[in-house]
Coordinates of N, CA and C in Angstrom, one line a residue:
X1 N 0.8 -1.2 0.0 CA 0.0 0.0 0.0 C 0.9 1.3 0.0
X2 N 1.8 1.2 0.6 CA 3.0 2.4 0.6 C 3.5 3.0 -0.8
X3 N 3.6 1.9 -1.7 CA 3.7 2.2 -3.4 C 2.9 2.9 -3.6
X4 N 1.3 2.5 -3.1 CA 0.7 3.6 -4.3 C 0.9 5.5 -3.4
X5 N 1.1 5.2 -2.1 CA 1.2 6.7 -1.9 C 2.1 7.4 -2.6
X6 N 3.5 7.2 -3.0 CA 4.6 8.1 -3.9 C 4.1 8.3 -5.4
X7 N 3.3 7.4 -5.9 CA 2.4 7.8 -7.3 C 1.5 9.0 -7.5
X8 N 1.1 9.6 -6.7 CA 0.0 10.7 -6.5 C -1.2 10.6 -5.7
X9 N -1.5 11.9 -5.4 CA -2.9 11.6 -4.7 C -4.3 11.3 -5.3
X10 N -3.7 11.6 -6.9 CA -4.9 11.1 -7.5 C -4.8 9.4 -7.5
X11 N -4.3 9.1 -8.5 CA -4.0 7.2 -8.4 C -3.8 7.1 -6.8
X12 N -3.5 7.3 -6.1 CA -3.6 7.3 -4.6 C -5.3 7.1 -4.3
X13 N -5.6 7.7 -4.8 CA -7.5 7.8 -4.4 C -8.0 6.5 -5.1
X14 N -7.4 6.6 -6.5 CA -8.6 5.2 -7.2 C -7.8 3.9 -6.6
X15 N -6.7 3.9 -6.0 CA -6.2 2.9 -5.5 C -7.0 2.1 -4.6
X16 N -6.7 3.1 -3.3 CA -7.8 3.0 -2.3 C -9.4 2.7 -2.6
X17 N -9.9 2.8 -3.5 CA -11.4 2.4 -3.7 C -11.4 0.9 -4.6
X18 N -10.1 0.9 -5.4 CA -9.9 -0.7 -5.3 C -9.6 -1.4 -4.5
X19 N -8.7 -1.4 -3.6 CA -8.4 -1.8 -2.5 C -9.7 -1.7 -1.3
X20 N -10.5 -0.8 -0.9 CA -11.5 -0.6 0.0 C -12.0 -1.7 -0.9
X21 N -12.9 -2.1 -2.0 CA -13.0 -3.1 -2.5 C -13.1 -4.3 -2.6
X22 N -11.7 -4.6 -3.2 CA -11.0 -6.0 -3.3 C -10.4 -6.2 -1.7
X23 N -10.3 -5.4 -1.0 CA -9.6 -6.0 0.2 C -10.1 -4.7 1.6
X24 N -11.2 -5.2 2.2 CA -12.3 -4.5 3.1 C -10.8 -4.1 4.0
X25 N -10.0 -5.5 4.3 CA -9.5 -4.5 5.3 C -8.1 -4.3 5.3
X26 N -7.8 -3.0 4.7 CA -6.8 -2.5 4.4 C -5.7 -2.3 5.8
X27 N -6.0 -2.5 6.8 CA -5.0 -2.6 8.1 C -4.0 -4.1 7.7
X28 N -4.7 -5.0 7.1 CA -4.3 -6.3 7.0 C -2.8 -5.7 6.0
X29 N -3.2 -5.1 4.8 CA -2.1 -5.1 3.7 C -1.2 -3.9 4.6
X30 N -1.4 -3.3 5.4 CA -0.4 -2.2 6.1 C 0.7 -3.0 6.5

């Protein structure tokens, strides 16, 4: 999940709503 933060805040955003997504719980991939 750290990758997508240095890409932008935009691809940072659509990331996160794939991930919110495909994987509810994003503490797990932290």
């Amino acid at each position: 999940a750290s990758s997508s933060y240095w890409r932008g805040d935009s691809t940072r955003e659509s990331l996160q709503r794939v991930y919110g997504i495909s994987f509810p719980d994003q503490k797990l991939l932290k």
